[in-house]
mmCIF file of C-alpha atoms in Angstrom:
data_model
loop_
_atom_site.group_PDB
_atom_site.id
_atom_site.type_symbol
_atom_site.label_atom_id
_atom_site.label_comp_id
_atom_site.label_asym_id
_atom_site.label_seq_id
_atom_site.Cartn_x
_atom_site.Cartn_y
_atom_site.Cartn_z
ATOM 1 C CA MET A 1 67.740 119.124 103.314
ATOM 2 C CA THR A 2 65.247 119.062 106.451
ATOM 3 C CA THR A 3 65.744 117.645 109.863
ATOM 4 C CA ARG A 4 63.068 114.913 108.557
ATOM 5 C CA ASN A 5 64.990 114.260 105.563
ATOM 6 C CA LYS A 6 68.308 114.105 107.525
ATOM 7 C CA ALA A 7 67.262 111.849 109.731
ATOM 8 C CA GLU A 8 65.177 109.359 107.230
ATOM 9 C CA LYS A 9 68.596 109.588 105.341
ATOM 10 C CA PHE A 10 70.408 108.746 108.485
ATOM 11 C CA ILE A 11 68.345 105.600 108.914
ATOM 12 C CA GLU A 12 68.410 104.661 105.459
ATOM 13 C CA LEU A 13 72.400 104.863 105.161
ATOM 14 C CA ALA A 14 72.815 103.419 108.777
ATOM 15 C CA ASN A 15 70.325 100.342 107.716
ATOM 16 C CA LYS A 16 72.620 99.304 104.501
ATOM 17 C CA ARG A 17 75.611 100.118 105.870
ATOM 18 C CA VAL A 18 75.489 98.432 109.400
ATOM 19 C CA ASN A 19 73.981 95.310 107.407
ATOM 20 C CA LYS A 20 76.814 95.485 104.911
ATOM 21 C CA ALA A 21 79.333 95.771 107.636
ATOM 22 C CA LEU A 22 77.728 92.617 110.052
ATOM 23 C CA LYS A 23 77.804 90.587 106.643
ATOM 24 C CA ASP A 24 81.566 91.365 106.174
ATOM 25 C CA LEU A 25 82.338 90.693 109.813
ATOM 26 C CA GLN A 26 80.669 87.253 109.196
ATOM 27 C CA LEU A 27 82.777 87.006 105.963
ATOM 28 C CA ILE A 28 86.235 87.641 108.250
ATOM 29 C CA GLY A 29 84.873 85.177 110.963
ATOM 30 C CA ASN A 30 85.073 82.453 108.779
ATOM 31 C CA LEU A 31 88.492 83.212 107.977
ATOM 32 C CA ALA A 32 88.735 81.605 111.648
ATOM 33 C CA ASN A 33 88.182 77.911 110.374
ATOM 34 C CA ARG A 34 91.519 76.074 110.593
ATOM 35 C CA GLN A 35 90.034 73.127 108.387
ATOM 36 C CA ASN A 36 89.858 75.971 105.393
ATOM 37 C CA TYR A 37 93.049 78.493 106.456
ATOM 38 C CA GLU A 38 96.460 78.396 107.885
ATOM 39 C CA PHE A 39 97.002 81.706 109.840
ATOM 40 C CA THR A 40 99.355 82.268 112.764
ATOM 41 C CA ASP A 41 97.987 83.488 116.449
ATOM 42 C CA GLU A 42 99.984 86.964 115.214
ATOM 43 C CA GLN A 43 97.826 87.370 112.208
ATOM 44 C CA SER A 44 94.374 86.698 114.108
ATOM 45 C CA LYS A 45 95.438 89.282 117.060
ATOM 46 C CA LYS A 46 96.323 91.381 114.090
ATOM 47 C CA ILE A 47 92.858 91.168 112.424
ATOM 48 C CA VAL A 48 91.058 91.540 115.502
ATOM 49 C CA ARG A 49 92.779 94.297 116.868
ATOM 50 C CA ALA A 50 92.368 96.224 113.579
ATOM 51 C CA LEU A 51 88.662 95.590 113.919
ATOM 52 C CA GLN A 52 88.204 96.870 117.748
ATOM 53 C CA GLN A 53 90.361 100.040 116.742
ATOM 54 C CA GLU A 54 87.810 100.873 113.965
ATOM 55 C CA ILE A 55 85.033 99.930 116.462
ATOM 56 C CA ASP A 56 86.866 102.289 118.733
ATOM 57 C CA ILE A 57 86.907 105.261 116.088
ATOM 58 C CA ILE A 58 83.421 104.756 115.180
ATOM 59 C CA LYS A 59 82.252 105.357 119.070
ATOM 60 C CA GLN A 60 84.355 108.478 119.165
ATOM 61 C CA CYS A 61 82.776 109.570 115.674
ATOM 62 C CA PHE A 62 79.355 109.531 117.664
ATOM 63 C CA GLN A 63 80.495 110.991 120.600
ATOM 64 C CA ARG A 64 82.207 114.260 118.645
ATOM 65 C CA THR A 65 82.268 115.179 115.447
ATOM 66 C CA ASP A 66 85.756 116.071 115.195
ATOM 67 C CA GLU A 67 87.301 114.308 112.101
ATOM 68 C CA ILE A 68 89.511 111.243 113.349
ATOM 69 C CA GLY A 69 92.353 109.784 111.414
ATOM 70 C CA ARG A 70 92.099 106.174 110.222
ATOM 71 C CA ASN A 71 94.613 103.639 108.847
ATOM 72 C CA ASP A 72 94.659 101.067 106.444
ATOM 73 C CA PHE A 73 94.746 97.450 107.497
ATOM 74 C CA LYS A 74 97.341 95.360 105.694
ATOM 75 C CA LEU A 75 98.297 91.452 107.131
#
C-alpha cells in the first residue's frame, strides 16, 4: 500500500470510527438522565473513569507505536 493510499485509508477509517465513537458517547451521556435511569454516584464515576482511561490510552497510541493493554468495562 502506498503512502497516499495509507493516508487515504487512515482518513476514511478515522472519519467513520470517530463519528461512531462520538455517537456512542452521546448515547452514554443519555444515561445521565435521572428521569429515565437510576444509578449511584459510584457507577457514574466508574463510567467516566473507564472512558477517560481509554482516551488516555488513545493519546499514548498516537504518541508511540508500542502495543498498550486495554481492559474491558463492566459495572
